[in-house]
PDB file of C-alpha atoms in Angstrom:
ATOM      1  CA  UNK P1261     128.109 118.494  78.716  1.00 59.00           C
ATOM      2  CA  UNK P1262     128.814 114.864  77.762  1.00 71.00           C
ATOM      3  CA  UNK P1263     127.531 113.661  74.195  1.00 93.00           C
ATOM      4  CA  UNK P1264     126.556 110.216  75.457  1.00 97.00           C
ATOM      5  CA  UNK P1265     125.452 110.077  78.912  1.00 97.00           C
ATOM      6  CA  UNK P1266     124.268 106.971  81.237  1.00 98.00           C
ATOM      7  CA  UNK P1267     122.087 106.744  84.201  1.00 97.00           C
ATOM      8  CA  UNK P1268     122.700 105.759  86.968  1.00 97.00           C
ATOM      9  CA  UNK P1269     125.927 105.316  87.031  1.00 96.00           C
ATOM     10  CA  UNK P1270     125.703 102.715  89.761  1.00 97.00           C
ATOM     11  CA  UNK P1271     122.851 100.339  90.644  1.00 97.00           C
ATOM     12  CA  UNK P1272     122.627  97.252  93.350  1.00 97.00           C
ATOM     13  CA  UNK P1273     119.591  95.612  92.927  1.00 96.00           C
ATOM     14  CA  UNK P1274     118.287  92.097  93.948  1.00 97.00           C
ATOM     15  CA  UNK P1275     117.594  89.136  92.039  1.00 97.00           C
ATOM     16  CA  UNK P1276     114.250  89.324  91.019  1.00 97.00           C
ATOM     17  CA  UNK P1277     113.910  92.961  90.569  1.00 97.00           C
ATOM     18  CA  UNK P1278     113.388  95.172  87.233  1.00 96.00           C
ATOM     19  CA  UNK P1279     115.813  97.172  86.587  1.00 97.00           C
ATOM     20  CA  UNK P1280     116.147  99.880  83.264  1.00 98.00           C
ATOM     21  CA  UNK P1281     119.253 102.054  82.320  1.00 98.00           C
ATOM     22  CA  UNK P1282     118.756 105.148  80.593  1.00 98.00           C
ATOM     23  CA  UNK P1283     121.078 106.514  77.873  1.00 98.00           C
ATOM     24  CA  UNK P1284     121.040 109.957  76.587  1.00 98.00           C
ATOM     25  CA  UNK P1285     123.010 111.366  73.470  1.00 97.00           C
ATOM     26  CA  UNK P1286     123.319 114.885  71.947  1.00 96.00           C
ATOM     27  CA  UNK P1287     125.114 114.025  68.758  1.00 93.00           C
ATOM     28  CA  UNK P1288     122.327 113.427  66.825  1.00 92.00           C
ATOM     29  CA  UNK P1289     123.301 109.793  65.657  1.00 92.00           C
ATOM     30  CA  UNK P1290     120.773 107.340  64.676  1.00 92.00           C
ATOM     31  CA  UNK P1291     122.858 104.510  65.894  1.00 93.00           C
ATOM     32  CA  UNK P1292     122.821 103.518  69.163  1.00 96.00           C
ATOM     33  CA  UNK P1293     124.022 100.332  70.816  1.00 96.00           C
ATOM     34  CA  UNK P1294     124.096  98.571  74.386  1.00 98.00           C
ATOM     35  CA  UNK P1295     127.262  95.880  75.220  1.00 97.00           C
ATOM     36  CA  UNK P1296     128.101  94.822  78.697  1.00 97.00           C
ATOM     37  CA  UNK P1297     131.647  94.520  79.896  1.00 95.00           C
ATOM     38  CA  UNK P1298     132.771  91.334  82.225  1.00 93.00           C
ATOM     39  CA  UNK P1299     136.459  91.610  83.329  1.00 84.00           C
ATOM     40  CA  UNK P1300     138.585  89.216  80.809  1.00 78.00           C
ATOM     41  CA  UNK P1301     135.535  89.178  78.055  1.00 80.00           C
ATOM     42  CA  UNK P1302     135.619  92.109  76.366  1.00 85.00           C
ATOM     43  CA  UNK P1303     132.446  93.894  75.493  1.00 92.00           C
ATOM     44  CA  UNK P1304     129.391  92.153  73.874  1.00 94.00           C
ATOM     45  CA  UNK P1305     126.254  93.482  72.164  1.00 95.00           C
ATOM     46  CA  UNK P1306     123.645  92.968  73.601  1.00 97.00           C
ATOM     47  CA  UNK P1307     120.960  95.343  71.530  1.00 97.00           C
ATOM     48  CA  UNK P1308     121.264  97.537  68.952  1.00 95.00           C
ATOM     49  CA  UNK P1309     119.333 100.220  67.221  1.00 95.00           C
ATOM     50  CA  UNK P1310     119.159 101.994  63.392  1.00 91.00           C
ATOM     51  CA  UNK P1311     117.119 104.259  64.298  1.00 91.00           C
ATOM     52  CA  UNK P1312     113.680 104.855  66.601  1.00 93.00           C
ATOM     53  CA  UNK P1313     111.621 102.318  64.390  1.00 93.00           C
ATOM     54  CA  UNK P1314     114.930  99.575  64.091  1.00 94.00           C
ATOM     55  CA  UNK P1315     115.992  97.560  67.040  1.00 96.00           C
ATOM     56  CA  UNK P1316     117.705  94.338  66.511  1.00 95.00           C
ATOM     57  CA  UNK P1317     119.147  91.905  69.371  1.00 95.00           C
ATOM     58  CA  UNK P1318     123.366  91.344  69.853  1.00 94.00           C
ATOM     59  CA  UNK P1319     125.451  88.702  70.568  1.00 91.00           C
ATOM     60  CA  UNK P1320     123.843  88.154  73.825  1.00 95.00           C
ATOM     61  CA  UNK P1321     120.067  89.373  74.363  1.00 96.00           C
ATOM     62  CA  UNK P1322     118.508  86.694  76.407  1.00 95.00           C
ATOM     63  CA  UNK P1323     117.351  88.532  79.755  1.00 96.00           C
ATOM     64  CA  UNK P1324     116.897  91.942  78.387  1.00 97.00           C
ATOM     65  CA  UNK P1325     114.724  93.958  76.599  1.00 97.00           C
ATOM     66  CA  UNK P1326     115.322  97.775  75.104  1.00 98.00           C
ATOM     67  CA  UNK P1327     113.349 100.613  74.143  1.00 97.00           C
ATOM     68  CA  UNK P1328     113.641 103.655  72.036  1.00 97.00           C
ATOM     69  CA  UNK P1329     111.725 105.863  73.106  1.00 92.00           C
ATOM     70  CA  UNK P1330     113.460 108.823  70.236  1.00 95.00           C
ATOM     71  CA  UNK P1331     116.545 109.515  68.128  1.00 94.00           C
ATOM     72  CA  UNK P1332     118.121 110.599  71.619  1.00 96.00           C
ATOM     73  CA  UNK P1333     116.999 108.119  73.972  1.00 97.00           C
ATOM     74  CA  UNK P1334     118.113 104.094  74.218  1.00 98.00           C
ATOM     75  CA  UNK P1335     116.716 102.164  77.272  1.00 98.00           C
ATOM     76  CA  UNK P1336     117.878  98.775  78.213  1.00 98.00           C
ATOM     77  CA  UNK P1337     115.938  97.030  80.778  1.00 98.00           C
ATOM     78  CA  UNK P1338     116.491  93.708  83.299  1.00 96.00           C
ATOM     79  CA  UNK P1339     113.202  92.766  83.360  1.00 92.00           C
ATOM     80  CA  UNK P1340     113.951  90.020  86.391  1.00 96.00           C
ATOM     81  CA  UNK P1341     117.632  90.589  87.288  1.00 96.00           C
ATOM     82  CA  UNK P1342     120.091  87.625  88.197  1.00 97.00           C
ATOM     83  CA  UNK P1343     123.283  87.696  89.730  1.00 96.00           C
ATOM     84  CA  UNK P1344     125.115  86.661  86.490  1.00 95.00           C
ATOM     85  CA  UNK P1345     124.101  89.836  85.089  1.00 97.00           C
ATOM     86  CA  UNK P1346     126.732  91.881  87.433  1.00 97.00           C
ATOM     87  CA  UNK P1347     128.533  93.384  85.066  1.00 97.00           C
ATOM     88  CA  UNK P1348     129.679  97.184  83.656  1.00 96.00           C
ATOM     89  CA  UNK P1349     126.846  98.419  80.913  1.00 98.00           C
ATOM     90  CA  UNK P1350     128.211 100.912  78.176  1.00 97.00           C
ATOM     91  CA  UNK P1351     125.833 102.561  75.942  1.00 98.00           C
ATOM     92  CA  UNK P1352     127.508 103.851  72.703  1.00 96.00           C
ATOM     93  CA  UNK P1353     126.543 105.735  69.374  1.00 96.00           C
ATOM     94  CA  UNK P1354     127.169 105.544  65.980  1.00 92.00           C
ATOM     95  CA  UNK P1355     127.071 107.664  62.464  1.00 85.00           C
ATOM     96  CA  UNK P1356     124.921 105.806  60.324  1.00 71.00           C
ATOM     97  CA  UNK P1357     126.218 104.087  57.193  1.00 63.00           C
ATOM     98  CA  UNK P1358     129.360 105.313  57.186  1.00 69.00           C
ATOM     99  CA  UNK P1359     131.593 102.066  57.113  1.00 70.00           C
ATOM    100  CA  UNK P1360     134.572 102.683  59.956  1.00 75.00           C
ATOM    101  CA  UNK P1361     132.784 105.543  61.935  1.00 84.00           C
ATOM    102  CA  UNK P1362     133.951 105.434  65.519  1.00 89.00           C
ATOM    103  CA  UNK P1363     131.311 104.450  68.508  1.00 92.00           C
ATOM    104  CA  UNK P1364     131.244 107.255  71.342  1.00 94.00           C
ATOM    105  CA  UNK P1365     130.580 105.381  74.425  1.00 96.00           C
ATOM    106  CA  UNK P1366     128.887 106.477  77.665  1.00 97.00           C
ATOM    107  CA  UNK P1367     130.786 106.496  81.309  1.00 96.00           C
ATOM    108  CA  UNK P1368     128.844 103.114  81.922  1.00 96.00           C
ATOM    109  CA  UNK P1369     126.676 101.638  84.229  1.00 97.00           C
ATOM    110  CA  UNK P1370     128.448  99.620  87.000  1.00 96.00           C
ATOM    111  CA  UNK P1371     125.201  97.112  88.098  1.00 97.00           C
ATOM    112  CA  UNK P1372     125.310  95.023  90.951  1.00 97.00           C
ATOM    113  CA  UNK P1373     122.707  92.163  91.542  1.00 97.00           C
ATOM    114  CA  UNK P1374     122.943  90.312  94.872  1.00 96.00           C
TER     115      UNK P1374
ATOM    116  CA  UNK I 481     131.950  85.290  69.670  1.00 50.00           C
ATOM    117  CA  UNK I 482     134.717  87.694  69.494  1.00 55.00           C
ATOM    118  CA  UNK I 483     136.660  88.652  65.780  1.00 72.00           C
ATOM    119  CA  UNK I 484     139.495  89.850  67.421  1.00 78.00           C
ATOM    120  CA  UNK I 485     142.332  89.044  69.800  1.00 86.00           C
ATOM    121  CA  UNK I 486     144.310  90.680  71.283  1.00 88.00           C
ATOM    122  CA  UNK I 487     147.550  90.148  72.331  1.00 89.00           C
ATOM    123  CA  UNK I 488     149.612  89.848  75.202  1.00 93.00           C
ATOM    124  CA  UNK I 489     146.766  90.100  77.505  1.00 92.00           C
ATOM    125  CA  UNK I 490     148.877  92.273  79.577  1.00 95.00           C
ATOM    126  CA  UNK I 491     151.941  94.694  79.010  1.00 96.00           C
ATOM    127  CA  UNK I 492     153.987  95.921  81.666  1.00 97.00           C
ATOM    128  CA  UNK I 493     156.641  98.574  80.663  1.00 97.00           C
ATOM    129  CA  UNK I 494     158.769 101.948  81.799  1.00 97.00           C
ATOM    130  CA  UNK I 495     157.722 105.319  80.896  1.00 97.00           C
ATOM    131  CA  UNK I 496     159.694 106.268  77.233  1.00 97.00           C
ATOM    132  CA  UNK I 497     159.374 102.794  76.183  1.00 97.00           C
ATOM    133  CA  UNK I 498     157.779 101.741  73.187  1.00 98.00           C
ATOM    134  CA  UNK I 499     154.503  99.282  73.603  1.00 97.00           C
ATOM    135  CA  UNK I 500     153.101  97.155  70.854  1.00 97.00           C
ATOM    136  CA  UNK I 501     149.832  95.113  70.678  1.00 97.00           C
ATOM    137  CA  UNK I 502     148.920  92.788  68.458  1.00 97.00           C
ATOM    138  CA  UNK I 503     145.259  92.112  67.195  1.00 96.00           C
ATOM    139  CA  UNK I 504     144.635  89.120  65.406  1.00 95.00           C
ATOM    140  CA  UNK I 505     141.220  88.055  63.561  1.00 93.00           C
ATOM    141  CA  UNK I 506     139.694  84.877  61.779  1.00 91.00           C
ATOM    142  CA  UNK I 507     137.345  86.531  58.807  1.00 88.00           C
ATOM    143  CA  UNK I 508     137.617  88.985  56.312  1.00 89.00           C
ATOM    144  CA  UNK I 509     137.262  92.858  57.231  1.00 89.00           C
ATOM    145  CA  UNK I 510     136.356  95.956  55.933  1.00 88.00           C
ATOM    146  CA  UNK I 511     138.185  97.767  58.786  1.00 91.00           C
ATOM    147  CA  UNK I 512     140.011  97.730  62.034  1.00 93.00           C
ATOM    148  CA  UNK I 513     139.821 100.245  64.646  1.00 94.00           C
ATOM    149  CA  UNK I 514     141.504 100.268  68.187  1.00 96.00           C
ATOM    150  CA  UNK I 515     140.216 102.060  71.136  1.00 96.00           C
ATOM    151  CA  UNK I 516     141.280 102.821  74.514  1.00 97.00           C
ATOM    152  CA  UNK I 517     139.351 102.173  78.028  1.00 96.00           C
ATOM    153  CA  UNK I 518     140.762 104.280  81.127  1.00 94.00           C
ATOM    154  CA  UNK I 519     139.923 102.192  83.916  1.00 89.00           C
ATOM    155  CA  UNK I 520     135.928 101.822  84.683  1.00 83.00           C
ATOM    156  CA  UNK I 521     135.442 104.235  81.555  1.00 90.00           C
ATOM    157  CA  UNK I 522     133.921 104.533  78.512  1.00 92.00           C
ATOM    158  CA  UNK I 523     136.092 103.279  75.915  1.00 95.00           C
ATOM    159  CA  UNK I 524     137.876 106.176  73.193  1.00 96.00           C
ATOM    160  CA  UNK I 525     137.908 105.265  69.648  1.00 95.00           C
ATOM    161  CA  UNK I 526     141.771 105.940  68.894  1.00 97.00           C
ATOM    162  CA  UNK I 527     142.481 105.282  65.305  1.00 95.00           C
ATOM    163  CA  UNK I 528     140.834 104.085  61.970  1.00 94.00           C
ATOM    164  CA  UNK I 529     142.621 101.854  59.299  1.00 95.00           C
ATOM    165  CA  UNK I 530     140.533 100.092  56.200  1.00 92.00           C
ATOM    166  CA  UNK I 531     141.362  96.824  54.870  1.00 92.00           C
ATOM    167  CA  UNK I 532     142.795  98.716  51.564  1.00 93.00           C
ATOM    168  CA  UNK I 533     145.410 100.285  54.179  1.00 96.00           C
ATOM    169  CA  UNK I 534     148.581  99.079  55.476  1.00 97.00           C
ATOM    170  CA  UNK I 535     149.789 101.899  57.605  1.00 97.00           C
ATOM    171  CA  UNK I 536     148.416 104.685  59.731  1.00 97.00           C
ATOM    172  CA  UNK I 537     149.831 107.032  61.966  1.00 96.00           C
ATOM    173  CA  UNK I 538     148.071 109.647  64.783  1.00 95.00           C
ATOM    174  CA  UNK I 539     150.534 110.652  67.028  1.00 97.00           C
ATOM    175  CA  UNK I 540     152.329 108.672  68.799  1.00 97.00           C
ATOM    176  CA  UNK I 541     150.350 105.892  67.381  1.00 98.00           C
ATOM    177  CA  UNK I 542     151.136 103.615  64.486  1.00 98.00           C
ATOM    178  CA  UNK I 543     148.980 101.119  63.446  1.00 98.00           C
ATOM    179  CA  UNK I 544     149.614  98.663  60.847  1.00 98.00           C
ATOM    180  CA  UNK I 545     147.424  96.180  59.151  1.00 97.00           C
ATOM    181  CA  UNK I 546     148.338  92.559  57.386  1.00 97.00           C
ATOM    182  CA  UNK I 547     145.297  91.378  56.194  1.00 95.00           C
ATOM    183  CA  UNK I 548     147.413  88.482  54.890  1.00 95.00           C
ATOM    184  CA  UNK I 549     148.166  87.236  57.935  1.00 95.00           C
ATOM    185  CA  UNK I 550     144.558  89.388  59.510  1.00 95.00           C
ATOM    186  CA  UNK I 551     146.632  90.820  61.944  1.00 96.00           C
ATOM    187  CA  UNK I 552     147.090  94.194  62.995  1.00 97.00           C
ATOM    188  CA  UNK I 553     149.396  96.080  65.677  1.00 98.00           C
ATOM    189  CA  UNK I 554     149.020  99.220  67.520  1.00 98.00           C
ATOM    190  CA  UNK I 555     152.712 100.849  68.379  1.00 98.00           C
ATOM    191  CA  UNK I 556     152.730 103.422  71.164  1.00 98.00           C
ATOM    192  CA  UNK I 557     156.138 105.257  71.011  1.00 98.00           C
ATOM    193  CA  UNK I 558     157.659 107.044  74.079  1.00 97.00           C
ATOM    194  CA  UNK I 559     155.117 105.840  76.307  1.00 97.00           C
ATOM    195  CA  UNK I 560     153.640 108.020  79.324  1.00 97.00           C
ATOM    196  CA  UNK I 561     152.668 106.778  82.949  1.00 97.00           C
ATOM    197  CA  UNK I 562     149.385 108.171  81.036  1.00 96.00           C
ATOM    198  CA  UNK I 563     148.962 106.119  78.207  1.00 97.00           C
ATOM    199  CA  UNK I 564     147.948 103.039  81.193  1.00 98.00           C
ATOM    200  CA  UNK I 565     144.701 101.772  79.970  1.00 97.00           C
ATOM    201  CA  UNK I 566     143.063  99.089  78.492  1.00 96.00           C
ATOM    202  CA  UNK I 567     143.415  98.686  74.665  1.00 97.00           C
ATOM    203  CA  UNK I 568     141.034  97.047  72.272  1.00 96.00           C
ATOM    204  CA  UNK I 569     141.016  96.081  68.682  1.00 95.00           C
ATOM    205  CA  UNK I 570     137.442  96.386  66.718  1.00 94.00           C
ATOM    206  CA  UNK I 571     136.824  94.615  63.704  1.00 92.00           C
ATOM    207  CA  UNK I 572     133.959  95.500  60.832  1.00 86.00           C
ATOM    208  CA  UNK I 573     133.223  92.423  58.840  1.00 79.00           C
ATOM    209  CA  UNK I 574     129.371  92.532  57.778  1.00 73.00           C
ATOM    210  CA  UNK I 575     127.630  95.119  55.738  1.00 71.00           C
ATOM    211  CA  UNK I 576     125.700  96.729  58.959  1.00 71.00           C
ATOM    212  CA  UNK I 577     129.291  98.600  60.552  1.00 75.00           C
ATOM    213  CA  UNK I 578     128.769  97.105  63.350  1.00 84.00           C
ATOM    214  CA  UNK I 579     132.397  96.577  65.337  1.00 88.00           C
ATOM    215  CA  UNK I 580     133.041  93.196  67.070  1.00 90.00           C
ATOM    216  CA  UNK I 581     135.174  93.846  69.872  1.00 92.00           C
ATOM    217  CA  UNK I 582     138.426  91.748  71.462  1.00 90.00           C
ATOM    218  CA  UNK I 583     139.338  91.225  75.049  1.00 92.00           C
ATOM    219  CA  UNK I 584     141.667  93.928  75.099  1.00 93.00           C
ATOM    220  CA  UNK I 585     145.255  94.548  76.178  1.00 95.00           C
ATOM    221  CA  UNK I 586     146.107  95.995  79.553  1.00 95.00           C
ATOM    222  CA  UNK I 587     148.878  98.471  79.102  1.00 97.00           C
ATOM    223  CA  UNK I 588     150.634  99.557  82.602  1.00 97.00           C
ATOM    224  CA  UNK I 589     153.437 102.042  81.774  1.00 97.00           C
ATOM    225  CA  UNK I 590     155.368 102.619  85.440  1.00 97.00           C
ATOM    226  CA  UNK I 591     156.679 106.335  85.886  1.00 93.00           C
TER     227      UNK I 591
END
């Protein structure tokens, strides 16, 4: 089974509508991390969590909110989608505190408002 | 706002030919890392090197590091029709580890 795993994998949705992605992990990291991907921008944080009582907004946070729910599970919901949200959504993980440790990254979500 | 750059945007090359990207970044670091993003996929961390480094080697990967000039490069040798992908630079600056990514370097290695 994956370590990081996203759902759904693809979404269209209308503007206006709520929408949450769901990330799972099994590697036991405290760390956890959202960033969307627009073609030609790289990927930008949007949240971030420390750990189940630690979430602290990215680069880019306006229009979303997050949740986590336990050490396993990082949520990031549209709470009123727009089009200029279309994008790919990664969810990724992290060891804690160790300076340099590699992110593991989900398969993404590929969202579509209209 | 993005740390890195990388650099060309895009690389076009034959298969056995050596590619090399170039990262470049404004502040100081405490590391880089480069990772690799198979199209529509979750990007793969690649390779680690700290700002104490100047060389690193995985492979066929060599990475080198200038914090002089804060640039880095990621050499693929003998490339393969499967090393096409998206490549991106990372860089650590702030106490919390947190990686600030670059726009990335699409590699396209014809067979």
């Amino acid at each position: 089974d994956a370590d990081v795993t996203q759902t759904p994998r693809n979404r269209i949705t209308k503007t206006g509508k709520r929408i949450m992605l769901e990330c799972s992990q099994t590697k036991g990291h405290d760390r956890m991390y959202w960033y969307r991907q627009d073609p030609g921008l790289g990927l930008r944080l949007i949240y971030y969590s420390f750990d189940v009582k630690d979430i602290n907004k990215g680069e880019i946070s306006d229009g979303y909110s997050v949740s986590r729910q336990a050490q396993a599970k990082f949520s990031l919901s549209l709470e009123s989608a727009i089009p200029n949200q279309t994008a790919l959504y990664f969810c990724a993980t992290s060891d804690p505190g160790l300076a340099g440790a590699p992110q593991f990254f989900g398969p993404g979500t590929r969202l579509t408002v209209l | 706002s993005q740390q890195g750059e990388e650099d060309p945007q895009a690389l076009s090359i034959q298969e056995g030919e050596n590619a090399t990207m170039n990262c470049s970044y404004k502040t100081s670091i405490n590391n880089l890392q480069w990772y690799r993003q198979n199209s529509g996929r979750g990007l793969v961390h690649l390779i680690l090197i700290r700002s104490n480094e100047r060389e690193k080697h995985s492979g066929r990967l060599r990475v080198t590091l200038d914090t002089s000039k804060k640039s880095s490069s990621l050499l693929i040798t003998a490339s393969r029709a499967a090393d096409t992908a998206s490549y991106f630079c990372a860089t650590d600056a702030g106490g919390s580890y947190i990686p600030t990514f670059g726009r990335g370097t699409s590699l396209i290695v014809h067979p």
